[in-house]
CSV table of C-alpha atoms and ligand atoms in Angstrom, one decimal:
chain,number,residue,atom,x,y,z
A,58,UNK,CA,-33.5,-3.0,246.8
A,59,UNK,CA,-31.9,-1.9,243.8
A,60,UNK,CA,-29.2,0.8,243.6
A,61,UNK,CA,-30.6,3.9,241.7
A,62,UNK,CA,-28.5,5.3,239.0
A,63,UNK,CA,-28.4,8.9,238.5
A,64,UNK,CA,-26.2,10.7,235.4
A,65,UNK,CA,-25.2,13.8,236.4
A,66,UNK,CA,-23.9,15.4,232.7
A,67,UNK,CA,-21.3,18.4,233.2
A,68,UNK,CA,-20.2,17.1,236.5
A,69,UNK,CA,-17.0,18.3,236.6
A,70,UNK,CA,-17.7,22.2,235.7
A,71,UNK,CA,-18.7,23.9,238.1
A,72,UNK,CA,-22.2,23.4,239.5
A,73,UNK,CA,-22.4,20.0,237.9
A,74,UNK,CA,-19.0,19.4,240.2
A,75,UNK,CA,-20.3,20.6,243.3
A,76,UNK,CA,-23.5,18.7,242.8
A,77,UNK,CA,-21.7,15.3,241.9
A,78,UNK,CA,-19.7,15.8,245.3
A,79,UNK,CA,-22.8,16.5,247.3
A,80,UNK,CA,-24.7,13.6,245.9
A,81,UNK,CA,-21.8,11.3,246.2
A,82,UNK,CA,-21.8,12.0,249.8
A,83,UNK,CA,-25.2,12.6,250.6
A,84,UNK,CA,-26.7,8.8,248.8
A,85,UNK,CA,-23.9,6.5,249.1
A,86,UNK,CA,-26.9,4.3,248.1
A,87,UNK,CA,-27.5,5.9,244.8
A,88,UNK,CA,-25.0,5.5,242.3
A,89,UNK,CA,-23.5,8.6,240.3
A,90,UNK,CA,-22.5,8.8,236.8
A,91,UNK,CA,-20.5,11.8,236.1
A,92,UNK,CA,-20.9,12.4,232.3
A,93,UNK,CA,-18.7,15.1,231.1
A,94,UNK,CA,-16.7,16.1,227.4
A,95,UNK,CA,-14.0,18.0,229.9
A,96,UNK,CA,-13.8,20.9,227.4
A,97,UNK,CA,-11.9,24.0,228.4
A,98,UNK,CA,-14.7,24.5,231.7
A,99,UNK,CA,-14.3,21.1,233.2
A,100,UNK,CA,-11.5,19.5,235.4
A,101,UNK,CA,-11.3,16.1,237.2
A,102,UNK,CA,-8.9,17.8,239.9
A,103,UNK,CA,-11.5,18.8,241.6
A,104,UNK,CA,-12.9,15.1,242.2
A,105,UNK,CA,-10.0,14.2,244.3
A,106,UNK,CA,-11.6,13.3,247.3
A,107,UNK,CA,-14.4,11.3,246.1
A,108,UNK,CA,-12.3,9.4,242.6
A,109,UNK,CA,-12.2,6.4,245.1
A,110,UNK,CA,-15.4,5.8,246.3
A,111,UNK,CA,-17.3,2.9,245.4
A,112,UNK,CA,-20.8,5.1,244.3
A,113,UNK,CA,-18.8,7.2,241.9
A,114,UNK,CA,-18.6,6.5,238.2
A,115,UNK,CA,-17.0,8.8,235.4
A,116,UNK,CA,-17.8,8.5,231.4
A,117,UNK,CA,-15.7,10.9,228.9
A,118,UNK,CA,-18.0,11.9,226.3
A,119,UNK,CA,-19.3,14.7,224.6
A,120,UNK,CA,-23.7,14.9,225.0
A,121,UNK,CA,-24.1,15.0,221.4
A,122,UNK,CA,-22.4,12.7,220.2
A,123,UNK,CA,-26.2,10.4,219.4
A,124,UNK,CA,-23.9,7.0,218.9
A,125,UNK,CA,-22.3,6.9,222.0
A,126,UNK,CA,-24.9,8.6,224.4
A,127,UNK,CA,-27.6,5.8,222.9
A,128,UNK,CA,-25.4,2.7,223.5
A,129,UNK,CA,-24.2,4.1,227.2
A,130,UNK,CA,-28.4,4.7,228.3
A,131,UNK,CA,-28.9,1.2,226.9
A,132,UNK,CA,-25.8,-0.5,228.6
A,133,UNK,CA,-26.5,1.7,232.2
A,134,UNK,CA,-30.6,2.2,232.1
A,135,UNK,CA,-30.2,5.4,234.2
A,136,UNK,CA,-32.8,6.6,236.8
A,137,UNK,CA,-32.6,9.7,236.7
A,138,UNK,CA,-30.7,12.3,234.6
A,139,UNK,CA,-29.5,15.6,235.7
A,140,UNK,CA,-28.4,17.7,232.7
A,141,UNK,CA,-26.0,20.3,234.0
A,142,UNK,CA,-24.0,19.6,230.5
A,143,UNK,CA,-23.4,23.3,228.3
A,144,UNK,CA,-21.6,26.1,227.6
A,145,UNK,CA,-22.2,28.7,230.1
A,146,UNK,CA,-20.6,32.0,229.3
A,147,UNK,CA,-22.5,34.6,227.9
A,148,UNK,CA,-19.3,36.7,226.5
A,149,UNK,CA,-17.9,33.7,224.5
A,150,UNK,CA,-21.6,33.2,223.4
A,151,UNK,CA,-21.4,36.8,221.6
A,152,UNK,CA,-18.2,35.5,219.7
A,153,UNK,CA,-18.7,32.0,218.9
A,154,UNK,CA,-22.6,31.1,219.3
A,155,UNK,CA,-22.0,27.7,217.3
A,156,UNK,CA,-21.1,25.8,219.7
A,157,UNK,CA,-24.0,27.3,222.2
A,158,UNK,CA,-26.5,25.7,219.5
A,159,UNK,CA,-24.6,22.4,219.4
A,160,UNK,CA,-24.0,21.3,222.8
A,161,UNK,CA,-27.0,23.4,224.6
A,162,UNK,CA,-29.5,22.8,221.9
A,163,UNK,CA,-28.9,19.5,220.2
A,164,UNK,CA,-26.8,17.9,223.0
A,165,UNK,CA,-29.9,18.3,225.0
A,166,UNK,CA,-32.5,16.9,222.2
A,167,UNK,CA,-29.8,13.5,221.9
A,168,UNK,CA,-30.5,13.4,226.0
A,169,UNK,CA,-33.8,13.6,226.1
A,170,UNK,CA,-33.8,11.0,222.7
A,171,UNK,CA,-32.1,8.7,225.0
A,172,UNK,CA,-33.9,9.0,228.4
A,173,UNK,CA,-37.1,8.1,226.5
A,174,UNK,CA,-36.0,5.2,225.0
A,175,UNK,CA,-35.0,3.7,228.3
A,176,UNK,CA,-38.3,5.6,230.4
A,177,UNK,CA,-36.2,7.5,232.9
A,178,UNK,CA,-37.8,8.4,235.9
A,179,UNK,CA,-37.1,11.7,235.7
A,180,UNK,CA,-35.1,14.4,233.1
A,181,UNK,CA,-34.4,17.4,235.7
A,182,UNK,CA,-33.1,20.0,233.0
A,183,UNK,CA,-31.0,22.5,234.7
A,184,UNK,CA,-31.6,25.8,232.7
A,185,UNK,CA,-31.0,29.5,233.8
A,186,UNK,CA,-32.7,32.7,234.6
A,187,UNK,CA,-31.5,34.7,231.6
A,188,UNK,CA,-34.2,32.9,229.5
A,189,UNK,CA,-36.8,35.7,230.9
A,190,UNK,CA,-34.1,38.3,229.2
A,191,UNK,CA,-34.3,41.4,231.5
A,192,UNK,CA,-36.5,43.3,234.3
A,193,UNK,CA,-35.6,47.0,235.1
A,194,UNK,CA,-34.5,48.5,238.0
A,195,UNK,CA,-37.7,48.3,239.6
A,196,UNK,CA,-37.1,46.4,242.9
A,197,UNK,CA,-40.5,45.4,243.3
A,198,UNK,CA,-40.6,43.4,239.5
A,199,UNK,CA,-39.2,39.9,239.7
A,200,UNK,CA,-39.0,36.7,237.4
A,201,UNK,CA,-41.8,34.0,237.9
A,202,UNK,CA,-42.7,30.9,236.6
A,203,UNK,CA,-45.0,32.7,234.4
A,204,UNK,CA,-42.7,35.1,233.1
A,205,UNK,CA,-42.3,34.9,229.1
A,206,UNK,CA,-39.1,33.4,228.1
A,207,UNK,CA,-37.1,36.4,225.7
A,208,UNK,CA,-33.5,35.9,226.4
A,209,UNK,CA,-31.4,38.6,225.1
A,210,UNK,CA,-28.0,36.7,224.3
A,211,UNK,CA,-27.1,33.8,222.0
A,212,UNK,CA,-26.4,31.6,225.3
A,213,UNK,CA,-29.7,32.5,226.6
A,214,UNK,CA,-31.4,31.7,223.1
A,215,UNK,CA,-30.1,28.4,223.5
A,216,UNK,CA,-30.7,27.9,227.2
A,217,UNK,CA,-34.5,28.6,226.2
A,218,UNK,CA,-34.3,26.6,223.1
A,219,UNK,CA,-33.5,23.4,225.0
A,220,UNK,CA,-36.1,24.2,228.1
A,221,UNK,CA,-38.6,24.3,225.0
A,222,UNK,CA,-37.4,21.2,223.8
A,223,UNK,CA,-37.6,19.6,227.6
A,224,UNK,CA,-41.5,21.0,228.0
A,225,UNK,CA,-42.2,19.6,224.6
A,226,UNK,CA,-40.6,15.9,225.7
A,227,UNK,CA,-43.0,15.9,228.5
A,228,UNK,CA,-46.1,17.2,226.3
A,229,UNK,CA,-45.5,15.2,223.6
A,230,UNK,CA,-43.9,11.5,224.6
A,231,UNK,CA,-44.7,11.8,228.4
A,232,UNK,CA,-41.1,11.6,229.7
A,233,UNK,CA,-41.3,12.8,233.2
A,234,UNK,CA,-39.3,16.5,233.5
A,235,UNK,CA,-38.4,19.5,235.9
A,236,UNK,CA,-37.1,22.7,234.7
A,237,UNK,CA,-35.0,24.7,237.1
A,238,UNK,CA,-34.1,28.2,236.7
A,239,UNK,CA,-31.3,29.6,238.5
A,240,UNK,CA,-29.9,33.1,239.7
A,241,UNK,CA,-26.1,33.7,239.3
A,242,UNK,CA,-24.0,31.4,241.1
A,243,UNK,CA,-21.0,31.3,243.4
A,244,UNK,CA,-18.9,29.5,245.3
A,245,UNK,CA,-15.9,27.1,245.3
A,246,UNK,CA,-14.7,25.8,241.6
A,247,UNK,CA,-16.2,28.2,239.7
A,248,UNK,CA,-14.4,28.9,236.4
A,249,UNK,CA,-12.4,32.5,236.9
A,250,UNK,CA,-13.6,34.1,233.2
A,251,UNK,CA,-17.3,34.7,235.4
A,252,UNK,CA,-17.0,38.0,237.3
A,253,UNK,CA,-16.4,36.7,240.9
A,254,UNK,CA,-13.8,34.3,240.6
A,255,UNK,CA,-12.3,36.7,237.6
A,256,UNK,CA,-12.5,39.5,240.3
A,257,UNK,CA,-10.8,37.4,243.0
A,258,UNK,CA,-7.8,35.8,241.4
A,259,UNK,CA,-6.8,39.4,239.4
A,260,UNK,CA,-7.3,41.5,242.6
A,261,UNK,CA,-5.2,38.6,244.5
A,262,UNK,CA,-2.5,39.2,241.7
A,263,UNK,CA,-3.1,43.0,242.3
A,264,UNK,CA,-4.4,43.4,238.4
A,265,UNK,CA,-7.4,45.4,237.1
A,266,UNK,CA,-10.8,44.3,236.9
A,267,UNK,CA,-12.8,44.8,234.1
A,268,UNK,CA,-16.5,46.0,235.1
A,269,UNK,CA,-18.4,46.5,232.0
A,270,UNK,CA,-20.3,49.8,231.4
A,271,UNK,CA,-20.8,51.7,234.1
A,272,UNK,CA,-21.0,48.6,236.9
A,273,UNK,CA,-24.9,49.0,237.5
A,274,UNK,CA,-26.1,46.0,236.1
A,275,UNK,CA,-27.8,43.9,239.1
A,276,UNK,CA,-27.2,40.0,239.2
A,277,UNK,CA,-29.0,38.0,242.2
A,278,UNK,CA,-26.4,35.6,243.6
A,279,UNK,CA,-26.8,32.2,245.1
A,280,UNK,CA,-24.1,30.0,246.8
A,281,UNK,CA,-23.9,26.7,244.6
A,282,UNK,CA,-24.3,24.9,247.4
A,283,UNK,CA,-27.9,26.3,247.8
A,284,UNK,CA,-28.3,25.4,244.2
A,285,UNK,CA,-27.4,21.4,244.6
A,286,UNK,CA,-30.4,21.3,247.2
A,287,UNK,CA,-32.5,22.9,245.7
A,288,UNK,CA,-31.9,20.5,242.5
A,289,UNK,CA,-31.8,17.4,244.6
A,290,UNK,CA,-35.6,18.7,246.5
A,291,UNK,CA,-36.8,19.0,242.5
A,292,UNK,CA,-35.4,15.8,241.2
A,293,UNK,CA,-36.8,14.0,244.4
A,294,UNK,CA,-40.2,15.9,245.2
A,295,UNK,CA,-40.8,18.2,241.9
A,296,UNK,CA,-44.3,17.5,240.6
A,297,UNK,CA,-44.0,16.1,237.6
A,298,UNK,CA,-43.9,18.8,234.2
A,299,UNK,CA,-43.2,21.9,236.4
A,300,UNK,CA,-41.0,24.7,236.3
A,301,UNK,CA,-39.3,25.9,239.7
A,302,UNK,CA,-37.1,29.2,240.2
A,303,UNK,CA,-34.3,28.9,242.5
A,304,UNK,CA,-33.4,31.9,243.9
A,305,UNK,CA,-32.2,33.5,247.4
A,306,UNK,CA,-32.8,37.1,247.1
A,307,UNK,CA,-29.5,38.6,247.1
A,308,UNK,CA,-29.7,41.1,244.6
A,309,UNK,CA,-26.1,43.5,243.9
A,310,UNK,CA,-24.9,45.6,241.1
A,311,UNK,CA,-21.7,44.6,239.7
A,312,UNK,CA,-20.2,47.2,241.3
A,313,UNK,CA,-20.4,46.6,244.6
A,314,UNK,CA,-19.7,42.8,244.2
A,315,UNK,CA,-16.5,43.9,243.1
A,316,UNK,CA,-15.7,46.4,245.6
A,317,UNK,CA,-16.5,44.0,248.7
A,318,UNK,CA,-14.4,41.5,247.0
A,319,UNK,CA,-11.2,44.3,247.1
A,320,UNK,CA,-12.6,45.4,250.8
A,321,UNK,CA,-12.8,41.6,252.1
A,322,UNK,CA,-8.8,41.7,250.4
A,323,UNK,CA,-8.0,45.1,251.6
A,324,UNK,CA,-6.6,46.3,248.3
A,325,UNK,CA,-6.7,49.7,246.8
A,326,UNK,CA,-10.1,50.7,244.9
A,327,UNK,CA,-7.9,51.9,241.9
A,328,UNK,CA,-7.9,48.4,240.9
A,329,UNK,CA,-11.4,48.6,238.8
A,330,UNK,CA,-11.1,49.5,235.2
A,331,UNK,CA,-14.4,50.6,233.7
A,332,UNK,CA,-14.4,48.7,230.1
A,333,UNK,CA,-16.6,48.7,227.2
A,334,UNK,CA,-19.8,47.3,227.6
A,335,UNK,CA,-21.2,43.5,226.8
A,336,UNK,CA,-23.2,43.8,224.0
A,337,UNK,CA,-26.8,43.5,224.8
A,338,UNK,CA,-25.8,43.5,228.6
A,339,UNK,CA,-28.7,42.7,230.4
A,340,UNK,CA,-29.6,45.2,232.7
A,341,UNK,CA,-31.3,43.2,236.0
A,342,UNK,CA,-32.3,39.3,237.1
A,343,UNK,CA,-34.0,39.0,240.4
A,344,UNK,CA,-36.0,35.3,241.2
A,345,UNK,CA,-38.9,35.1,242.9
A,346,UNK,CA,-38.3,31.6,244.5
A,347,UNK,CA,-41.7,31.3,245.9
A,348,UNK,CA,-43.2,28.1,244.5
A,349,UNK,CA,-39.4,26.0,245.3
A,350,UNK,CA,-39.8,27.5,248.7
A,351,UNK,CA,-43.7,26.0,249.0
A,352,UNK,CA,-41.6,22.8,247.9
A,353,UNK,CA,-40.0,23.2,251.2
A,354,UNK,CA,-36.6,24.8,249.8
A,355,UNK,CA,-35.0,27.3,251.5
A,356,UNK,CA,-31.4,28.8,250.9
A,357,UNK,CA,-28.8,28.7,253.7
A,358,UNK,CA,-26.1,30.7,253.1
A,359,UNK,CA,-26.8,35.0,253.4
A,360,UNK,CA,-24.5,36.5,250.7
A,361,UNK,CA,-21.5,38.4,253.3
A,362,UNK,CA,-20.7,35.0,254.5
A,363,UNK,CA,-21.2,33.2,251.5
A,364,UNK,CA,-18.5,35.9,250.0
A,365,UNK,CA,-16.2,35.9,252.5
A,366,UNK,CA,-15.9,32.1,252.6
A,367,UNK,CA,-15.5,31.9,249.1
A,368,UNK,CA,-12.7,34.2,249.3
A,369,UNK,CA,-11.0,32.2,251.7
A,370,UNK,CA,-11.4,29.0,249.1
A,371,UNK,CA,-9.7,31.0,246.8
A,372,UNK,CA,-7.0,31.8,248.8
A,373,UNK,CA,-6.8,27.8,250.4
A,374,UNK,CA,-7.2,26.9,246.5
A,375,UNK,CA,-4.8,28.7,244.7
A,376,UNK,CA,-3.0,26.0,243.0
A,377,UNK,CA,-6.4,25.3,241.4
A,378,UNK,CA,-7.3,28.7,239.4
A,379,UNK,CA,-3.8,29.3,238.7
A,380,UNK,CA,-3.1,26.1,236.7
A,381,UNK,CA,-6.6,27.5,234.4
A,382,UNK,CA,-5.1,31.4,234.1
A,383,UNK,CA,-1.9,30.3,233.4
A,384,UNK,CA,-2.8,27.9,230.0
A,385,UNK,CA,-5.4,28.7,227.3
A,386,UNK,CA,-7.1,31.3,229.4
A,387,UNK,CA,-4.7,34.2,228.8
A,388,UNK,CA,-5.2,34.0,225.0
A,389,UNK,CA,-9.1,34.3,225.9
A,390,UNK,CA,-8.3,37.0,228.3
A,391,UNK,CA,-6.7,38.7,226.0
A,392,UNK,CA,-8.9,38.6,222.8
A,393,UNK,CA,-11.6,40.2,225.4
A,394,UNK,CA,-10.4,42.8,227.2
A,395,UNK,CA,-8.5,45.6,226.6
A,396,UNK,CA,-7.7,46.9,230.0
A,397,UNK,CA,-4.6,48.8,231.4
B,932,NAD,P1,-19.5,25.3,233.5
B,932,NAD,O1,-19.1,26.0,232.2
B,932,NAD,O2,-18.6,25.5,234.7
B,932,NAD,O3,-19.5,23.7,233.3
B,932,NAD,C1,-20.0,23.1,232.1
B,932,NAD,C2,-19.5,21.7,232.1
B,932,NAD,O4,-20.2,21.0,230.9
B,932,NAD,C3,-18.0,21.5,231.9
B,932,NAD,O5,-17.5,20.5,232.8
B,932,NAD,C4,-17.9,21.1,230.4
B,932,NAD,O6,-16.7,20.3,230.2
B,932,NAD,C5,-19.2,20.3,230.2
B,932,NAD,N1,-19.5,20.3,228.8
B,932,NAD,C6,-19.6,21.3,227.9
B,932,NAD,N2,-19.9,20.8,226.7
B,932,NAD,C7,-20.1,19.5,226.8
B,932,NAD,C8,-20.6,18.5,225.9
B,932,NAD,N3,-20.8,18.7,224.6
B,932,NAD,N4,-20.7,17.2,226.4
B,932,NAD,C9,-20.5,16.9,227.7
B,932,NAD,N5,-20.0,17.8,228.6
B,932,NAD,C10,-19.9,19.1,228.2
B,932,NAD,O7,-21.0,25.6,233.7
B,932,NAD,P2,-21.8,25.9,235.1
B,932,NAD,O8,-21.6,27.4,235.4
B,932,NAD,O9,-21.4,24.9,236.1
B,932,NAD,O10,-23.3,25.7,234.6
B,932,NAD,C11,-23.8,24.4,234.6
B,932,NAD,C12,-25.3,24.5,234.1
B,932,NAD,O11,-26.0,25.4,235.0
B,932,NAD,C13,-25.4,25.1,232.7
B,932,NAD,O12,-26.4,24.4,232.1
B,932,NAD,C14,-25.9,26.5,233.0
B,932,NAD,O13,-26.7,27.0,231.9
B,932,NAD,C15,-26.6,26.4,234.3
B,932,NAD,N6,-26.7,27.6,235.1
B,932,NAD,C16,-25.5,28.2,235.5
B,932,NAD,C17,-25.6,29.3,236.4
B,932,NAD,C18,-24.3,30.0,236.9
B,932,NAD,O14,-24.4,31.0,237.6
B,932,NAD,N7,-23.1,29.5,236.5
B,932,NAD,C19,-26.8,29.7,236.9
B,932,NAD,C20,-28.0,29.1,236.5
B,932,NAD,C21,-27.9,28.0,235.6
B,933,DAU,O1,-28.1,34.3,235.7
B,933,DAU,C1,-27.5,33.0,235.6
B,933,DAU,C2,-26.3,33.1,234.6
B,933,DAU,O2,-25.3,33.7,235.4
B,933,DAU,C3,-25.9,31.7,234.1
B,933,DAU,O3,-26.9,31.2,233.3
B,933,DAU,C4,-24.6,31.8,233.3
B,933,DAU,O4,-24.2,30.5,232.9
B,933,DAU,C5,-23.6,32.5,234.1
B,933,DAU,O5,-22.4,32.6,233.4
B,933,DAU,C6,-24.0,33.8,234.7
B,933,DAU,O6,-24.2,34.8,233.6
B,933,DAU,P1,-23.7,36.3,233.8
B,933,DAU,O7,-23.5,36.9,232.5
B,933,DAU,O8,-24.7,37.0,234.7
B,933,DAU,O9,-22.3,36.1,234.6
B,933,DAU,P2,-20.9,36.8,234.5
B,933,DAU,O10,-20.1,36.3,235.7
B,933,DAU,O11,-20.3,36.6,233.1
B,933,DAU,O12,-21.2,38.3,234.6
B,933,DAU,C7,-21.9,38.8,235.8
B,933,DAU,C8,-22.1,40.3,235.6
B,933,DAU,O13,-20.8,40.9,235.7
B,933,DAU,C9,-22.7,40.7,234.3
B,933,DAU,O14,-23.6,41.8,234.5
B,933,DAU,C10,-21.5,41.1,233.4
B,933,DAU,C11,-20.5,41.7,234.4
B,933,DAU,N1,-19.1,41.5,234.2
B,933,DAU,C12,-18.7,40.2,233.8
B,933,DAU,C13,-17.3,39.9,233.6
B,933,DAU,C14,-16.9,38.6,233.2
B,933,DAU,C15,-18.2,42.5,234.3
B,933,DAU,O15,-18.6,43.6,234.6
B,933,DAU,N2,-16.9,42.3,234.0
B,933,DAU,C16,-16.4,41.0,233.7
B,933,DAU,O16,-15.2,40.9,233.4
């Protein structure tokens, strides 16, 4: 039988990192292409204990760049692609949307360009919640499948801009799709300018935390970890075309994300700085995961332990997030916040 190949773009940021490592280790029959640009989000440290093994491949290069994407499908004839590939942070999306448009929008119509020509088994597009935009505080409202896409921010515009693209691949040329869309994730590697990681190495280094507004915003968390199975049930057993929300039902205002994080590290309170507010903040996400869970999906970690292991990563990990805060990362920091 022959080896499947999957490419796995944005492999070493971090969902796409933890889902390289867990398919690495979970197929040792399939073989893994980690395509990446390694722009300011990814890092190859992290793929220390899988660089050696024989089922792991890595490929510089950037997903829109049409010459060099075309000529690696033809050379490779992947499987399957799993497109993790983008910029992913809403509050340099408000400064610099450009490069949203370029890498989410037309780095994902070069993908999809390519996986038709060579008749890929399957495109699983991994896309985002925020494309619904924003439900109120009403706990019993919650984003479905059917839900109309209106995201709020210029990431989100061009998160739904390339899902569009993706449904209109499979409506119009017949290449075999799945859309996932996400709640927030957390876990180890992930890139400290998002809130929890941000939280954890300033409250570590006993400096403020920046909570935008008045902290009441509500993000649903999942642990990566849950994410990567739920991807690798889609790409394997998602009906061909659909749409699946992932999901684990762990809803939490910003707030008191941040204050277990300083309880779990028994510092002071004091530490929270209430800053301006993101423009067009959106006020509540919440996934109703109900059709990935008919799919047989269901999420393993609850959100305490989930935390509180992360937090000991963290700590295990330091030399990791403090080689990132300590290079470009402070001139970003600094451009964003103004904090005490
Ligand atoms: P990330 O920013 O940590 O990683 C993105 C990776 O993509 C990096 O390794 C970066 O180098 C790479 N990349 C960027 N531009 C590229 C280009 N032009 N060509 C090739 N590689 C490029 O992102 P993440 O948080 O791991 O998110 C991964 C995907 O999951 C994104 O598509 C995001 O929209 C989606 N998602 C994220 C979350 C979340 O909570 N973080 C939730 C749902 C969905
Ligand atoms: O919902 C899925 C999305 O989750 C993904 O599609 C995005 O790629 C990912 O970045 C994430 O987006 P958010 O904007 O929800 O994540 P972020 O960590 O940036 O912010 C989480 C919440 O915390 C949000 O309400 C804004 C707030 N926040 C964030 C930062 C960075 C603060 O209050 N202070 C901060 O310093």
């Amino acid at each position: 039988m022959t080896r499947k190949k999957i490419l796995v773009t944005g492999g070493a940021g971090f969902i796409g990192g933890n889902f390289v490592q867990y398919m690495v280790k979970k197929y040792p029959q399939y073989d893994i292409f980690n395509l990446d640009l390694l722009t300011y989000a990814g890092d190859l440290t992290k793929h220390k204990s899988i660089e050696t093994k024989e089922n792991y491949f890595f490929v510089k290069a950037d997903i829109a760049d049409r010459e060099i994407i075309t000529s690696l499908f033809k050379k490779e004839r992947f499987d399957y692609v799993v497109h993790f590939a983008a910029e992913s942070h809403v509050d340099r999306s408000i400064t610099d949307p450009g490069i949203f448009v370029q890498t989410n929008v037309l780095g994902t119509q070069v993908l999809l360009d390519a996986s038709k020509e060579v008749n890929v088994k399957k495109f699983v597009h991994v896309s985002t919640d925020e494309v619904y935009g924003e439900l109120e505080f009403d706990p019993s409202t919650f984003f479905t499948e059917e839900t109309p896409l209106q995201p709020n921010s210029p990431y989100s515009a061009s998160k739904a801009s390339s899902d569009l693209l993706v449904r209109a691949y499979n409506e119009t040329y017949g290449l075999p799709i799945n859309i996932t869309r996400c709640s927030n994730n957390y876990g180890p590697y992930h890139f400290p300018e998002k809130l929890i990681p941000l939280t954890i190495s300033r409250v570590l280094n006993e400096q403020r935390v920046p909570v935008y507004g008045d902290g009441k915003n509500i993000r649903d968390w999942l642990h990566v970890i849950d994410h990567c199975s739920a991807i690798d049930l889609v790409m394997h057993e998602g009906i061909n075309g659909e749409v699946y929300n992932v999901g684990g039902h762990n809803e939490r205002t910003n707030l008191e994300v941040v204050k277990t994080i300083i309880k779990e590290l028994g510092k002071s309170e004091e530490l929270i700085e209430f800053v301006q507010d993101r423009l067009g903040h959106d006020k509540r996400y919440a996934i109703d995961p109900t059709k990935l869970e008919t799919l047989g999906w269901t999420p393993t970690y609850n959100f305490e332990t989930g935390i509180a292991q992360t937090i000991q990563w963290y700590l295990d990990n330091k030399e990791w997030w403090e080689q990132i805060i300590s290079g470009d990362y402070q001139d970003y920091f600094n451009k964003q916040y103004i904090i005490s």
